[in-house]
Tab-separated table of C-alpha atoms and ligand atoms in Angstrom:
chain	number	residue	atom	x	y	z
A	1	MET	CA	-0.140	-0.378	-0.111
A	2	ILE	CA	1.740	4.016	-1.152
A	3	ARG	CA	0.687	6.389	0.772
A	4	GLN	CA	1.609	10.384	-0.023
A	5	ILE	CA	2.877	11.728	3.069
A	6	LYS	CA	3.592	15.264	0.736
A	7	PRO	CA	4.511	15.589	-2.628
A	8	ASP	CA	7.476	12.972	-3.389
A	9	ILE	CA	7.405	11.695	-0.103
A	10	TYR	CA	5.948	8.203	0.714
A	11	SER	CA	4.955	5.845	3.001
A	12	VAL	CA	5.785	2.161	0.811
A	13	GLY	CA	5.779	-0.400	3.302
A	14	ALA	CA	3.912	-2.604	4.397
A	15	ILE	CA	0.978	-3.832	7.063
A	16	ASP	CA	1.328	-6.586	9.035
A	17	PHE	CA	-2.853	-6.839	9.840
A	18	ASP	CA	-2.279	-10.626	10.754
A	19	ARG	CA	1.280	-10.440	13.339
A	20	ARG	CA	0.113	-11.712	16.816
A	21	ILE	CA	3.031	-11.355	18.396
A	22	PHE	CA	6.479	-10.211	17.801
A	23	ASP	CA	10.184	-10.628	19.205
A	24	GLU	CA	8.420	-14.101	19.849
A	25	LEU	CA	7.705	-12.609	23.104
A	26	ILE	CA	4.826	-9.893	22.581
A	27	PRO	CA	1.587	-10.047	21.576
A	28	LEU	CA	0.141	-7.699	19.140
A	29	PRO	CA	-2.915	-7.559	19.995
A	30	HIS	CA	-3.004	-4.741	17.246
A	31	GLY	CA	-1.112	-5.911	14.234
A	32	THR	CA	1.558	-4.059	13.146
A	33	SER	CA	3.430	-2.175	10.688
A	34	TYR	CA	7.324	-1.756	8.967
A	35	ASN	CA	6.745	1.153	7.619
A	36	SER	CA	9.333	2.571	5.241
A	37	TYR	CA	9.173	5.693	2.920
A	38	LEU	CA	10.950	6.918	-0.167
A	39	ILE	CA	11.584	10.777	-0.633
A	40	LYS	CA	12.114	11.473	-4.157
A	41	GLY	CA	15.039	14.713	-3.558
A	42	ARG	CA	15.856	16.431	-6.987
A	43	ASP	CA	19.402	14.710	-7.242
A	44	LYS	CA	18.852	11.953	-5.057
A	45	ILE	CA	15.866	8.930	-4.244
A	46	VAL	CA	16.401	7.773	-0.966
A	47	LEU	CA	14.906	5.017	1.406
A	48	ILE	CA	14.114	5.615	5.034
A	49	ASP	CA	14.428	1.397	6.738
A	50	THR	CA	13.453	-1.006	5.150
A	51	VAL	CA	10.310	-3.709	5.966
A	52	ASP	CA	10.648	-7.116	7.907
A	53	PRO	CA	11.741	-9.569	5.313
A	54	THR	CA	8.664	-10.643	5.618
A	55	LYS	CA	6.888	-8.239	3.783
A	56	ILE	CA	9.381	-7.599	1.798
A	57	HIS	CA	7.234	-8.796	-1.786
A	58	GLU	CA	5.189	-5.355	-0.735
A	59	LEU	CA	8.154	-3.311	-0.319
A	60	PHE	CA	8.829	-4.314	-4.166
A	61	SER	CA	5.442	-4.293	-4.883
A	62	ASN	CA	5.733	-0.257	-3.899
A	63	LEU	CA	8.179	0.440	-5.434
A	64	LYS	CA	7.726	-0.976	-8.477
A	65	GLU	CA	3.975	0.980	-8.542
A	66	LEU	CA	5.884	4.165	-8.325
A	67	ASP	CA	8.324	3.440	-11.376
A	68	ILE	CA	11.842	3.342	-8.873
A	69	LYS	CA	14.164	2.183	-11.315
A	70	HIS	CA	17.362	3.499	-8.769
A	71	ILE	CA	18.125	4.078	-5.009
A	72	ASP	CA	21.196	6.523	-4.595
A	73	TYR	CA	20.789	5.379	-0.620
A	74	VAL	CA	19.154	2.952	2.252
A	75	VAL	CA	18.417	4.983	5.752
A	76	ALA	CA	19.179	2.470	8.516
A	77	HIS	CA	17.919	4.075	11.728
A	78	HIS	CA	18.145	0.950	13.816
A	79	GLY	CA	19.797	-2.712	13.129
A	80	GLU	CA	16.914	-4.602	14.406
A	81	GLN	CA	15.416	-7.076	11.202
A	82	ASP	CA	11.559	-5.608	11.637
A	83	HIS	CA	13.262	-2.279	9.855
A	84	SER	CA	17.226	-3.578	8.298
A	85	GLY	CA	16.105	-7.462	7.277
A	86	SER	CA	15.204	-6.710	3.408
A	87	LEU	CA	18.227	-4.354	3.263
A	88	PRO	CA	20.627	-7.741	1.472
A	89	ASN	CA	16.800	-7.655	-1.008
A	90	ILE	CA	17.170	-3.938	-1.134
A	91	LEU	CA	21.272	-3.620	-2.516
A	92	ASP	CA	20.314	-6.802	-4.576
A	93	ALA	CA	18.163	-4.884	-6.862
A	94	PHE	CA	19.826	-1.623	-6.449
A	95	PRO	CA	23.099	-2.186	-6.327
A	96	MET	CA	24.043	1.405	-6.629
A	97	ALA	CA	22.435	2.408	-3.182
A	98	LYS	CA	25.171	2.989	-0.234
A	99	VAL	CA	23.548	1.936	3.445
A	100	VAL	CA	23.361	5.391	5.640
A	101	THR	CA	23.843	4.694	8.625
A	102	ASN	CA	25.738	5.476	11.557
A	103	PRO	CA	28.896	3.330	12.988
A	104	LYS	CA	27.146	1.093	15.535
A	105	CYS	CA	24.207	0.893	13.242
A	106	LYS	CA	26.673	-1.010	10.656
A	107	GLU	CA	28.720	-2.708	12.642
A	108	ILE	CA	25.507	-4.740	13.767
A	109	LEU	CA	24.127	-5.126	10.362
A	110	LYS	CA	27.294	-6.832	8.894
A	111	ASP	CA	27.081	-8.882	11.710
A	112	LEU	CA	23.093	-9.419	11.262
A	113	LEU	CA	23.235	-9.387	7.849
A	114	LEU	CA	26.465	-9.730	5.967
A	115	ILE	CA	26.349	-6.686	4.633
A	116	PRO	CA	30.389	-5.712	2.652
A	117	ASP	CA	31.585	-2.822	4.014
A	118	ASP	CA	31.570	-1.396	0.242
A	119	LYS	CA	27.794	-0.805	0.641
A	120	PHE	CA	27.635	2.061	3.889
A	121	ILE	CA	28.111	5.584	4.425
A	122	THR	CA	28.433	6.039	7.980
A	123	VAL	CA	27.952	9.726	9.238
A	124	ASN	CA	28.153	11.520	12.508
A	125	ASP	CA	25.136	12.930	14.334
A	126	ARG	CA	23.732	15.826	12.916
A	127	GLU	CA	25.737	15.414	10.049
A	128	THR	CA	24.057	16.154	6.858
A	129	LEU	CA	22.947	14.503	3.809
A	130	SER	CA	21.673	16.888	0.087
A	131	LEU	CA	19.022	15.161	-1.676
A	132	GLY	CA	19.503	18.249	-4.286
A	133	ASP	CA	16.344	20.215	-3.436
A	134	LYS	CA	16.098	18.502	1.352
A	135	THR	CA	18.312	17.820	3.104
A	136	LEU	CA	18.416	15.086	5.996
A	137	GLU	CA	20.096	15.653	9.156
A	138	PHE	CA	20.624	12.223	11.055
A	139	ILE	CA	20.092	12.480	14.623
A	140	TYR	CA	21.624	10.355	17.075
A	141	THR	CA	19.190	8.764	19.520
A	142	PRO	CA	21.030	5.739	20.813
A	143	TRP	CA	18.811	3.045	22.835
A	144	VAL	CA	15.528	3.773	21.990
A	145	HIS	CA	16.114	0.423	21.903
A	146	TRP	CA	19.502	-0.889	20.287
A	147	PRO	CA	22.511	1.498	20.590
A	148	ASP	CA	22.684	2.179	17.558
A	149	THR	CA	19.382	3.839	16.869
A	150	MET	CA	18.833	7.211	15.398
A	151	ILE	CA	16.206	9.587	13.525
A	152	THR	CA	16.536	11.393	10.458
A	153	TYR	CA	14.470	14.802	10.300
A	154	LEU	CA	14.169	16.597	6.939
A	155	LYS	CA	14.500	19.817	6.906
A	156	GLU	CA	12.666	21.533	4.013
A	157	ASP	CA	9.201	19.663	4.915
A	158	LYS	CA	10.168	19.203	8.606
A	159	ILE	CA	9.662	15.783	8.851
A	160	LEU	CA	10.813	13.643	11.592
A	161	PHE	CA	11.674	10.039	10.706
A	162	THR	CA	11.569	8.087	14.110
A	163	CYS	CA	11.945	4.192	13.696
A	164	ASP	CA	11.241	2.889	16.442
A	165	PHE	CA	11.066	6.511	18.947
A	166	PHE	CA	7.635	6.875	19.085
A	167	GLY	CA	6.300	3.779	17.179
A	168	SER	CA	3.283	1.676	18.239
A	169	HIS	CA	2.494	-1.547	16.682
A	170	PHE	CA	-0.945	-0.631	15.467
A	171	ALA	CA	-1.722	-1.156	11.757
A	172	SER	CA	-4.670	0.204	10.612
A	173	SER	CA	-5.234	0.906	6.691
A	174	ASP	CA	-5.089	5.242	8.019
A	175	LEU	CA	-2.369	7.278	7.079
A	176	TYR	CA	-2.594	9.316	9.584
A	177	ILE	CA	-3.794	8.945	13.331
A	178	LYS	CA	-8.179	8.844	13.301
A	179	ASP	CA	-8.355	7.723	16.940
A	180	ILE	CA	-6.447	8.897	19.449
A	181	PRO	CA	-7.003	7.169	21.651
A	182	LYS	CA	-6.858	3.501	20.770
A	183	VAL	CA	-3.098	4.769	18.916
A	184	TYR	CA	-1.800	6.349	21.969
A	185	GLU	CA	-3.245	3.231	24.352
A	186	SER	CA	-0.456	1.366	21.496
A	187	ALA	CA	2.297	3.839	21.854
A	188	LYS	CA	2.060	3.424	25.446
A	189	ARG	CA	1.947	-0.485	25.062
A	190	TYR	CA	4.829	0.126	22.898
A	191	TYR	CA	6.676	2.606	25.043
A	192	ALA	CA	6.482	-0.128	28.155
A	193	GLU	CA	7.136	-3.315	27.132
A	194	ILE	CA	10.109	-1.883	24.456
A	195	MET	CA	11.121	1.585	25.240
A	196	MET	CA	10.604	2.030	29.455
A	197	PRO	CA	14.333	0.480	30.183
A	198	PHE	CA	15.679	3.526	28.929
A	199	ARG	CA	13.474	5.701	30.394
A	200	ASN	CA	16.803	8.357	31.064
A	201	SER	CA	17.991	7.993	27.506
A	202	ILE	CA	14.494	8.757	26.179
A	203	LYS	CA	14.307	12.217	27.927
A	204	GLN	CA	18.041	13.347	26.921
A	205	HIS	CA	16.435	12.760	23.698
A	206	LEU	CA	13.281	14.283	23.879
A	207	GLN	CA	15.311	17.499	24.948
A	208	LYS	CA	17.665	16.527	21.400
A	209	ILE	CA	14.532	16.942	19.603
A	210	SER	CA	12.465	20.065	21.663
A	211	PRO	CA	14.107	22.563	19.340
A	212	LEU	CA	13.730	21.079	16.222
A	213	ASN	CA	10.145	22.922	14.143
A	214	ILE	CA	8.703	19.203	13.419
A	215	GLU	CA	5.404	19.101	12.224
A	216	ILE	CA	5.168	15.883	11.166
A	217	ILE	CA	6.103	12.938	12.745
A	218	VAL	CA	7.190	9.654	11.110
A	219	PRO	CA	7.821	6.151	13.063
A	220	SER	CA	8.189	2.726	11.680
A	221	HIS	CA	5.682	0.956	13.508
A	222	GLY	CA	2.285	2.201	13.312
A	223	PRO	CA	0.173	6.114	11.777
A	224	VAL	CA	1.721	8.640	11.352
A	225	TYR	CA	1.513	11.734	13.782
A	226	LEU	CA	0.198	15.545	12.075
A	227	ARG	CA	0.335	16.832	15.626
A	228	PRO	CA	3.084	16.051	17.046
A	229	GLU	CA	2.178	17.157	20.319
A	230	VAL	CA	0.316	14.011	20.796
A	231	ILE	CA	2.984	11.446	21.607
A	232	ILE	CA	5.252	13.368	22.623
A	233	GLU	CA	3.837	15.410	25.052
A	234	ALA	CA	3.309	11.356	26.557
A	235	TYR	CA	7.460	10.386	26.013
A	236	LYS	CA	7.300	13.275	28.461
A	237	LEU	CA	4.390	12.177	30.834
A	238	TRP	CA	5.766	8.572	30.703
A	239	THR	CA	8.985	8.949	31.030
A	240	SER	CA	8.720	11.659	34.085
A	241	ASP	CA	9.418	10.905	37.426
A	242	ASP	CA	5.248	11.124	38.263
A	243	VAL	CA	3.399	8.341	39.057
A	244	LEU	CA	-0.759	7.637	40.041
A	245	ASN	CA	-2.069	6.807	42.827
A	246	GLU	CA	-2.315	2.698	41.423
A	247	VAL	CA	-1.222	-0.371	42.501
A	248	VAL	CA	-0.324	-2.949	40.245
A	249	ILE	CA	-0.851	-6.530	41.585
A	250	PRO	CA	0.004	-9.479	38.693
A	251	TYR	CA	-0.522	-12.296	40.862
A	252	VAL	CA	-1.480	-16.520	40.470
A	253	SER	CA	-3.542	-18.687	42.572
A	254	MET	CA	-3.631	-22.456	43.257
A	255	HIS	CA	-6.083	-23.939	45.224
A	256	GLY	CA	-7.279	-19.775	46.044
A	257	SER	CA	-5.839	-19.028	49.284
A	258	THR	CA	-3.902	-15.870	47.582
A	259	GLN	CA	-6.572	-14.977	45.400
A	260	LYS	CA	-8.043	-14.686	48.350
A	261	MET	CA	-5.595	-12.674	49.601
A	262	VAL	CA	-5.138	-10.683	46.200
A	263	ASP	CA	-9.659	-9.966	46.821
A	264	TYR	CA	-8.969	-8.700	50.111
A	265	LEU	CA	-6.693	-6.770	49.688
A	266	ILE	CA	-8.583	-5.604	45.747
A	267	ASN	CA	-10.982	-4.867	48.459
A	268	ALA	CA	-8.753	-2.889	50.458
A	269	LEU	CA	-7.636	-0.461	48.672
A	270	ALA	CA	-10.910	0.268	46.652
A	271	LYS	CA	-12.457	1.273	50.032
A	272	ARG	CA	-8.922	3.894	50.241
A	273	GLY	CA	-8.922	5.711	47.505
A	274	ILE	CA	-6.453	3.817	45.733
A	275	THR	CA	-6.694	2.630	41.556
A	276	VAL	CA	-6.220	-1.501	41.770
A	277	LYS	CA	-5.024	-3.142	38.163
A	278	PRO	CA	-5.069	-6.421	38.692
A	279	PHE	CA	-3.549	-9.283	36.474
A	280	ASN	CA	-3.936	-13.505	36.672
A	281	LEU	CA	-1.525	-14.594	35.568
A	282	THR	CA	-3.032	-17.473	34.123
A	283	LYS	CA	-4.912	-15.204	32.151
A	284	THR	CA	-3.629	-12.150	30.965
A	285	ASP	CA	-1.901	-10.444	28.369
A	286	VAL	CA	1.682	-9.415	29.509
A	287	GLY	CA	1.802	-6.198	27.299
A	288	GLU	CA	-1.706	-5.217	29.621
A	289	LEU	CA	1.097	-5.858	32.696
A	290	ALA	CA	3.321	-3.798	31.160
A	291	VAL	CA	1.453	-0.573	30.488
A	292	SER	CA	0.366	-0.729	34.027
A	293	LEU	CA	3.760	-0.383	35.306
A	294	VAL	CA	4.218	2.669	33.015
A	295	ASP	CA	2.636	5.226	36.181
A	296	ALA	CA	1.826	2.745	38.711
A	297	ALA	CA	3.517	3.589	42.401
A	298	THR	CA	3.201	0.737	43.443
A	299	ILE	CA	3.343	-3.036	42.486
A	300	VAL	CA	2.709	-6.277	44.372
A	301	ILE	CA	3.725	-9.769	43.579
A	302	GLY	CA	1.167	-12.050	44.707
A	303	SER	CA	2.451	-16.043	44.376
A	304	PRO	CA	1.681	-19.391	46.193
A	305	THR	CA	4.453	-21.163	46.915
A	306	VAL	CA	5.371	-24.093	44.867
A	307	LEU	CA	8.838	-26.103	45.550
A	308	VAL	CA	9.673	-23.964	48.511
A	309	GLY	CA	9.785	-21.111	45.522
A	310	PRO	CA	7.034	-18.714	43.943
A	311	HIS	CA	4.555	-19.534	41.179
A	312	PRO	CA	6.350	-19.835	37.800
A	313	SER	CA	4.686	-17.097	36.816
A	314	ALA	CA	4.324	-14.757	39.688
A	315	MET	CA	8.134	-15.046	38.993
A	316	TYR	CA	7.731	-14.357	35.500
A	317	ALA	CA	6.842	-11.185	36.283
A	318	ALA	CA	9.015	-10.392	38.662
A	319	TYR	CA	11.599	-11.358	35.976
A	320	LEU	CA	9.727	-8.802	34.015
A	321	ALA	CA	9.132	-5.839	36.336
A	322	ASN	CA	12.896	-6.224	36.952
A	323	VAL	CA	13.496	-6.081	33.174
A	324	LEU	CA	11.207	-3.466	32.269
A	325	LYS	CA	12.638	-0.903	35.276
A	326	PRO	CA	9.116	1.007	35.910
A	327	LYS	CA	10.150	3.992	38.009
A	328	THR	CA	7.593	2.448	40.434
A	329	ARG	CA	8.442	3.608	44.505
A	330	PHE	CA	6.913	0.394	45.823
A	331	ALA	CA	6.433	-2.962	45.923
A	332	SER	CA	4.918	-5.705	48.366
A	333	VAL	CA	4.814	-9.688	48.234
A	334	ILE	CA	2.014	-11.679	48.662
A	335	GLY	CA	1.015	-14.908	49.292
A	336	SER	CA	0.872	-18.381	50.697
A	337	TYR	CA	2.702	-21.589	51.702
A	338	GLY	CA	1.627	-25.130	52.537
A	339	TRP	CA	4.484	-25.764	55.070
A	340	GLY	CA	7.399	-23.907	54.252
A	341	SER	CA	8.313	-20.939	51.401
A	342	LYS	CA	11.484	-19.115	50.406
A	343	MET	CA	9.446	-17.949	48.303
A	344	LEU	CA	10.055	-13.899	48.977
A	345	GLU	CA	13.835	-14.053	49.261
A	346	MET	CA	12.562	-15.269	45.629
A	347	ILE	CA	10.829	-12.629	44.558
A	348	THR	CA	12.890	-10.099	46.303
A	349	GLU	CA	15.969	-10.822	44.480
A	350	THR	CA	14.404	-10.677	41.722
A	351	ILE	CA	12.809	-7.283	41.589
A	352	HIS	CA	16.522	-5.960	42.624
A	353	ASN	CA	16.510	-3.566	40.106
A	354	LEU	CA	13.322	-1.530	40.963
A	355	LYS	CA	14.742	0.989	43.030
A	356	VAL	CA	11.028	0.523	45.627
A	357	GLU	CA	10.706	0.995	49.348
A	358	LEU	CA	9.642	-3.282	49.701
A	359	LEU	CA	6.424	-2.738	52.466
A	360	GLU	CA	5.397	-5.141	54.878
A	361	PRO	CA	5.171	-8.329	52.666
A	362	VAL	CA	1.764	-10.851	53.618
A	363	ILE	CA	2.746	-14.194	53.458
A	364	ILE	CA	0.557	-16.874	55.493
A	365	LYS	CA	0.485	-20.804	55.943
A	366	GLY	CA	-2.569	-22.049	54.215
A	367	TYR	CA	-6.227	-19.995	53.937
A	368	PRO	CA	-6.344	-17.090	54.805
A	369	LYS	CA	-7.851	-15.935	58.299
A	370	GLN	CA	-9.116	-13.012	59.967
A	371	ALA	CA	-5.740	-12.282	61.157
A	372	ASP	CA	-4.401	-12.232	57.527
A	373	PHE	CA	-6.836	-9.862	56.368
A	374	GLU	CA	-5.474	-7.020	59.465
A	375	LYS	CA	-2.172	-7.773	58.118
A	376	LEU	CA	-3.443	-7.066	54.429
A	377	ASP	CA	-5.057	-3.853	55.692
A	378	ILE	CA	-2.278	-2.822	57.398
A	379	LEU	CA	-0.054	-2.978	54.113
A	380	ALA	CA	-3.784	-1.160	52.062
A	381	ASP	CA	-2.814	1.327	55.185
A	382	ARG	CA	0.761	1.269	54.412
A	383	ILE	CA	0.434	2.284	50.864
A	384	LEU	CA	-2.567	5.357	51.587
A	385	VAL	CA	0.614	6.767	53.176
A	386	LYS	CA	3.456	6.480	50.965
A	387	HIS	CA	1.080	7.453	48.016
A	388	LYS	CA	-0.137	10.700	50.545
A	389	GLU	CA	4.128	11.268	51.332
A	390	ILE	CA	5.335	10.826	48.085
A	391	GLY	CA	1.333	13.968	47.114
A	392	ILE	CA	-0.362	11.263	44.808
A	393	VAL	CA	-3.189	11.749	46.974
B	1	FEO	FE1	10.864	-1.830	15.051
B	1	FEO	FE2	13.570	-2.070	17.655
B	1	FEO	O1	12.902	-2.238	15.434
């Protein structure tokens, strides 16, 4: 599908309506797209990123429809294969084309795709490349989400090509966003799953691009932003240190004890005016759990004891939270055991990356009794006090 953004600037990538998992890890409830863009300058033609190799036929078909017989440059913003995987095919089809990228991305592309050294032109941060009547400026943005990532500003048209940055896994035949809340949620999910561990780098990149006069933000996943402030302000919020009066409870229960505790705690927190987001790990989409971690003040992990340790699903949630490094401020653990448990120690060791204050856990023997419910009330009180201390209640 070809969509024109401006005269001589086209979206020529592929929409993957059917894809339901990315990296064999991330659920894609709304599919995704691999956006590639063609810019016809007066003197030079450039392709910005390519597509996932499974969709190479669509990219070729679009280039054919535009009667493109020559490409001078292919800008590679990032080495991951959903954007770079079709580069070898493009270079075969357009042998004069050079890959324009930064040294780190070049190294990755040589390793992953075996592209020969002489195919590359490397650019420095803020270096420009003229297409005749149009000028590309390359801006390094490392760690969104690999060390190689950069973006490109098309000066004359005030378009910022951002690759993964500001992207969303959202398949749509619309070039531009129409349903802002829906795309906002997809972009937040994308940020949570991929970008959140690099929050501090992203903050710096937001500052770096702030002097640019941007009319259109053109990511390599999801729709194009005609109102750049929508996604820029969202990223400012997500990467800020601000948290919400929310408790996320990823949990699993085997015989009902932990479930009973979770149900009680949900109620206790709700009574105290705190928003609760429980996720039964046997049923939940982990992407939703990741989204909820973007701005919740507190996480409480619920688990029974299995073979001395946590249930593997609870351990997975703890591991996931640890690698995603949300800005969560407080954490606790609740759960049960039959005759002995190292569940608490194993979960707290697993979340060592989180800069949280650990609130008194509630680990009980058997089915919860009155004294256990009282401990859960104390935990709910403690969470409320902590949320008040940081000014979110
Ligand atoms: Fe869309 Fe990091 O690749």
